[in-house]
Amino acid sequence: MFANKLLTCSALLIILLLLSNAVFSQKLSSLTNVGSDAFLEQANLLTSSSATTPTSSTTGKPITTKSTSSITPPSTKTTSTESPTTTAPVITTTISPQPYPEPSVGTWNTSCIMLQMAAQLNFTYEAKGGNFTNGVYNIPNNASVEDSECKSQTTQFIHLIWGPETSKQSILMYFDKSNDTTVLSSIQIHLTLLSEDFPDAKENQTVQLIHKSDGEFKTPEKMSYHCTRVQKMNMTETLDAKQLIGWISVSHVQVEAFRMANDTGFSVGHDCDSSETSDVVPIAVGIALAALILVVLISYLCARRRSTSRGYMSF
Ligand SMILES: *[C@@H]1O[C@H](CO)[C@@H](O)[C@H](O)[C@H]1NC(C)=O
Ligand SMILES: *[C@@H]1O[C@H](CO)[C@@H](O)[C@H](O)[C@H]1NC(C)=O
Ligand SMILES: *[C@@H]1O[C@H](CO)[C@@H](O)[C@H](O)[C@H]1NC(C)=O
Ligand SMILES: *[C@@H]1O[C@H](CO)[C@@H](O)[C@H](O)[C@H]1NC(C)=O
Ligand SMILES: *[C@@H]1O[C@H](CO)[C@@H](O)[C@H](O)[C@H]1NC(C)=O
Ligand SMILES: *[C@@H]1O[C@H](CO)[C@@H](O)[C@H](O)[C@H]1NC(C)=O
Ligand SMILES: *[C@@H]1O[C@H](CO)[C@@H](O)[C@H](O)[C@H]1NC(C)=O
Ligand SMILES: *[C@@H]1O[C@H](CO)[C@@H](O)[C@H](O)[C@H]1NC(C)=O
């Protein structure tokens, strides 16, 4: 009779274990799909708060290079009259140029591409004296969609423009699809250096910045690419040039190309920091933990039942 009970108990245990396994893995797979957005929003907050701190102090906006050159002489003059030997280097560090503002996130839609990102450029340009200097520039979040290529099922692009009518600034982003995988293929930027943005730049200067993709923004079909952290991409003047002339730093990216015109919102996100291997470990741990809890619970219940039934017999 006791052996019989033990058998039913262990059978129950095995069935429950199998059941919990199935339920758990299903729950987890749905979590990795749907839950990613909420989870990413949290990550979003975390990185955006941390992203505001590490702005470099060395290169402010191009304007600051002008302002420092116009402000520095009087201040160093006054310090040199006060104490010419010691304090001069200290004073120069206190006049720190205000950091260039962080780029703000923009959202752009076309019938086949939906794009959300904040982008900042850091590139070299020719100054008035003929020297080359570094400039930082944020792509405005109110840039407008000029056009896009949506007919092709292998290559699509989105073309954004901004700036005054006479000197349009632009960014083109190309996407390729092959083997059910979408990938960024290139970014092409055309800037006319306006005197209000780059007061020290040589006049009528245009800069072309190209990034040939290294497989960035890779995502399976019918999913959107999501990446909150900053990604820095090298830029050259032409597609084949080797010499770097700058970087584009993109953050808070969510992008999806090869969409249907009637799709609404982004498809399920594929995050840049989630790989298959990192998914397997938490799932396995979760299942093992659930199984352990169930084993303990059932053995406790079985033991209790046995002791109570024995208690009845003794009476
Ligand atoms: C821009 O690039 C220069 C040169 O590498 C670097 O010193 C500077 O810190 C960069 N500025 C920003 C804001 O990233
Ligand atoms: C250009 O750079 C050289 C070397 O760094 C420097 O001596 C010269 O003063 C610079 N010229 C201007 C106009 O800034
Ligand atoms: C975009 O924003 C800038 C400043 O935030 C403003 O000067 C400009 O007029 C805006 N452009 C458009 C097209 O709204
Ligand atoms: C597509 O997949 C096939 C077979 O898996 C492979 O041979 C081919 O190189 C892939 N093409 C690209 C562009 O990745
Ligand atoms: C810049 O362009 C303006 C208008 O096109 C022209 O009047 C001016 O001479 C140009 N400046 C230089 C240095 O080429
Ligand atoms: C970008 O440029 C840096 C500096 O030249 C280089 O070390 C790095 O490998 C480049 N990255 C890519 C993806 O080409
Ligand atoms: C969207 O359009 C495609 C054909 O263009 C159609 O097959 C699909 O059912 C449509 N989806 C919705 C949700 O209307
Ligand atoms: C883009 O489209 C989505 C839904 O299709 C909508 O929620 C969003 O507001 C649109 N954004 C812009 C800037 O039009």
PDB file of C-alpha atoms in Angstrom, residues 151-263:
ATOM      1  CA  LYS A 151       9.651  49.487 -54.373  1.00  0.00           C
ATOM      2  CA  SER A 152      12.751  47.355 -54.180  1.00  0.00           C
ATOM      3  CA  GLN A 153      12.708  44.293 -51.988  1.00  0.00           C
ATOM      4  CA  THR A 154      16.509  44.148 -51.745  1.00  0.00           C
ATOM      5  CA  THR A 155      17.621  47.767 -51.222  1.00  0.00           C
ATOM      6  CA  GLN A 156      15.652  50.577 -49.656  1.00  0.00           C
ATOM      7  CA  PHE A 157      16.644  53.999 -48.394  1.00  0.00           C
ATOM      8  CA  ILE A 158      15.311  56.921 -46.411  1.00  0.00           C
ATOM      9  CA  HIS A 159      16.427  60.453 -47.263  1.00  0.00           C
ATOM     10  CA  LEU A 160      16.136  63.202 -44.660  1.00  0.00           C
ATOM     11  CA  ILE A 161      16.808  66.885 -45.253  1.00  0.00           C
ATOM     12  CA  TRP A 162      16.958  70.013 -43.127  1.00  0.00           C
ATOM     13  CA  GLY A 163      18.415  73.483 -43.137  1.00  0.00           C
ATOM     14  CA  PRO A 164      17.706  76.616 -45.197  1.00  0.00           C
ATOM     15  CA  GLU A 165      16.162  76.337 -48.653  1.00  0.00           C
ATOM     16  CA  THR A 166      19.374  77.518 -50.335  1.00  0.00           C
ATOM     17  CA  SER A 167      21.685  74.976 -48.705  1.00  0.00           C
ATOM     18  CA  LYS A 168      19.954  71.766 -47.852  1.00  0.00           C
ATOM     19  CA  GLN A 169      21.661  69.362 -45.491  1.00  0.00           C
ATOM     20  CA  SER A 170      20.911  65.700 -45.887  1.00  0.00           C
ATOM     21  CA  ILE A 171      21.355  62.180 -44.612  1.00  0.00           C
ATOM     22  CA  LEU A 172      20.654  59.041 -46.575  1.00  0.00           C
ATOM     23  CA  MET A 173      20.407  55.645 -44.943  1.00  0.00           C
ATOM     24  CA  TYR A 174      20.438  52.523 -47.095  1.00  0.00           C
ATOM     25  CA  PHE A 175      19.172  49.127 -46.008  1.00  0.00           C
ATOM     26  CA  ASP A 176      19.750  45.769 -47.655  1.00  0.00           C
ATOM     27  CA  LYS A 177      17.761  42.594 -47.341  1.00  0.00           C
ATOM     28  CA  SER A 178      19.085  39.153 -48.091  1.00  0.00           C
ATOM     29  CA  ASN A 179      18.415  35.748 -46.617  1.00  0.00           C
ATOM     30  CA  ASP A 180      15.490  37.136 -44.607  1.00  0.00           C
ATOM     31  CA  THR A 181      17.880  39.456 -42.799  1.00  0.00           C
ATOM     32  CA  THR A 182      17.842  43.223 -42.943  1.00  0.00           C
ATOM     33  CA  VAL A 183      21.048  45.162 -42.483  1.00  0.00           C
ATOM     34  CA  LEU A 184      22.223  48.766 -42.751  1.00  0.00           C
ATOM     35  CA  SER A 185      24.330  49.050 -45.875  1.00  0.00           C
ATOM     36  CA  SER A 186      25.500  52.661 -45.762  1.00  0.00           C
ATOM     37  CA  ILE A 187      24.973  56.123 -44.340  1.00  0.00           C
ATOM     38  CA  GLN A 188      25.682  59.127 -46.551  1.00  0.00           C
ATOM     39  CA  ILE A 189      25.684  62.626 -45.162  1.00  0.00           C
ATOM     40  CA  HIS A 190      25.999  65.899 -47.019  1.00  0.00           C
ATOM     41  CA  LEU A 191      26.623  69.021 -44.966  1.00  0.00           C
ATOM     42  CA  THR A 192      27.044  72.601 -46.031  1.00  0.00           C
ATOM     43  CA  LEU A 193      28.949  74.266 -43.231  1.00  0.00           C
ATOM     44  CA  LEU A 194      26.831  77.288 -42.375  1.00  0.00           C
ATOM     45  CA  SER A 195      28.555  80.182 -40.640  1.00  0.00           C
ATOM     46  CA  GLU A 196      26.051  80.094 -37.767  1.00  0.00           C
ATOM     47  CA  ASP A 197      27.026  76.507 -36.982  1.00  0.00           C
ATOM     48  CA  PHE A 198      30.717  76.660 -37.912  1.00  0.00           C
ATOM     49  CA  PRO A 199      31.855  80.277 -37.653  1.00  0.00           C
ATOM     50  CA  ASP A 200      35.522  79.399 -38.088  1.00  0.00           C
ATOM     51  CA  ALA A 201      35.044  77.209 -41.161  1.00  0.00           C
ATOM     52  CA  LYS A 202      36.376  78.169 -44.551  1.00  0.00           C
ATOM     53  CA  GLU A 203      33.561  79.749 -46.539  1.00  0.00           C
ATOM     54  CA  ASN A 204      31.214  77.759 -48.783  1.00  0.00           C
ATOM     55  CA  GLN A 205      32.549  74.468 -47.556  1.00  0.00           C
ATOM     56  CA  THR A 206      30.617  71.264 -48.031  1.00  0.00           C
ATOM     57  CA  VAL A 207      31.479  68.037 -46.331  1.00  0.00           C
ATOM     58  CA  GLN A 208      30.534  64.563 -47.416  1.00  0.00           C
ATOM     59  CA  LEU A 209      30.609  61.821 -44.809  1.00  0.00           C
ATOM     60  CA  ILE A 210      30.061  58.208 -45.716  1.00  0.00           C
ATOM     61  CA  HIS A 211      29.852  55.126 -43.590  1.00  0.00           C
ATOM     62  CA  LYS A 212      30.013  51.811 -45.353  1.00  0.00           C
ATOM     63  CA  SER A 213      28.271  49.362 -43.102  1.00  0.00           C
ATOM     64  CA  ASP A 214      30.065  46.651 -41.262  1.00  0.00           C
ATOM     65  CA  GLY A 215      26.808  44.787 -40.722  1.00  0.00           C
ATOM     66  CA  GLU A 216      25.240  47.251 -38.316  1.00  0.00           C
ATOM     67  CA  PHE A 217      21.525  47.188 -37.489  1.00  0.00           C
ATOM     68  CA  LYS A 218      21.312  43.518 -38.433  1.00  0.00           C
ATOM     69  CA  THR A 219      17.932  42.075 -37.695  1.00  0.00           C
ATOM     70  CA  PRO A 220      15.745  39.181 -38.841  1.00  0.00           C
ATOM     71  CA  GLU A 221      12.871  39.896 -41.195  1.00  0.00           C
ATOM     72  CA  LYS A 222       9.656  41.257 -39.656  1.00  0.00           C
ATOM     73  CA  MET A 223      11.531  42.536 -36.624  1.00  0.00           C
ATOM     74  CA  SER A 224      12.773  46.002 -35.814  1.00  0.00           C
ATOM     75  CA  TYR A 225      16.317  46.742 -34.765  1.00  0.00           C
ATOM     76  CA  HIS A 226      16.605  48.288 -31.336  1.00  0.00           C
ATOM     77  CA  CYS A 227      19.670  49.699 -29.611  1.00  0.00           C
ATOM     78  CA  THR A 228      19.684  52.283 -26.873  1.00  0.00           C
ATOM     79  CA  ARG A 229      23.402  52.571 -26.216  1.00  0.00           C
ATOM     80  CA  VAL A 230      25.658  54.771 -28.310  1.00  0.00           C
ATOM     81  CA  GLN A 231      27.132  53.182 -31.431  1.00  0.00           C
ATOM     82  CA  LYS A 232      30.031  54.937 -33.085  1.00  0.00           C
ATOM     83  CA  MET A 233      30.571  54.408 -36.789  1.00  0.00           C
ATOM     84  CA  ASN A 234      33.617  55.502 -38.748  1.00  0.00           C
ATOM     85  CA  MET A 235      33.078  57.863 -41.651  1.00  0.00           C
ATOM     86  CA  THR A 236      35.183  58.562 -44.703  1.00  0.00           C
ATOM     87  CA  GLU A 237      34.854  61.067 -47.517  1.00  0.00           C
ATOM     88  CA  THR A 238      34.099  58.513 -50.201  1.00  0.00           C
ATOM     89  CA  LEU A 239      32.916  54.927 -50.188  1.00  0.00           C
ATOM     90  CA  ASP A 240      36.404  53.545 -50.854  1.00  0.00           C
ATOM     91  CA  ALA A 241      38.533  56.032 -48.941  1.00  0.00           C
ATOM     92  CA  LYS A 242      40.589  54.629 -46.119  1.00  0.00           C
ATOM     93  CA  GLN A 243      41.279  57.829 -44.231  1.00  0.00           C
ATOM     94  CA  LEU A 244      38.754  58.598 -41.508  1.00  0.00           C
ATOM     95  CA  ILE A 245      37.320  62.088 -41.465  1.00  0.00           C
ATOM     96  CA  GLY A 246      34.822  61.593 -38.692  1.00  0.00           C
ATOM     97  CA  TRP A 247      32.314  59.516 -36.807  1.00  0.00           C
ATOM     98  CA  ILE A 248      28.607  59.340 -36.455  1.00  0.00           C
ATOM     99  CA  SER A 249      27.336  58.403 -33.017  1.00  0.00           C
ATOM    100  CA  VAL A 250      23.831  57.039 -33.001  1.00  0.00           C
ATOM    101  CA  SER A 251      21.788  56.179 -29.935  1.00  0.00           C
ATOM    102  CA  HIS A 252      18.188  55.320 -29.037  1.00  0.00           C
ATOM    103  CA  VAL A 253      17.926  53.586 -32.373  1.00  0.00           C
ATOM    104  CA  GLN A 254      14.852  51.722 -33.450  1.00  0.00           C
ATOM    105  CA  VAL A 255      14.562  51.086 -37.128  1.00  0.00           C
ATOM    106  CA  GLU A 256      12.655  48.828 -39.443  1.00  0.00           C
ATOM    107  CA  ALA A 257      12.927  48.673 -43.216  1.00  0.00           C
ATOM    108  CA  PHE A 258      11.027  46.509 -45.696  1.00  0.00           C
ATOM    109  CA  ARG A 259       7.759  47.174 -43.944  1.00  0.00           C
ATOM    110  CA  MET A 260       4.327  46.813 -45.455  1.00  0.00           C
ATOM    111  CA  ALA A 261       2.583  50.140 -46.042  1.00  0.00           C
ATOM    112  CA  ASN A 262      -0.275  49.047 -43.785  1.00  0.00           C
ATOM    113  CA  ASP A 263       1.927  48.030 -40.849  1.00  0.00           C
TER     114      ASP A 263
END
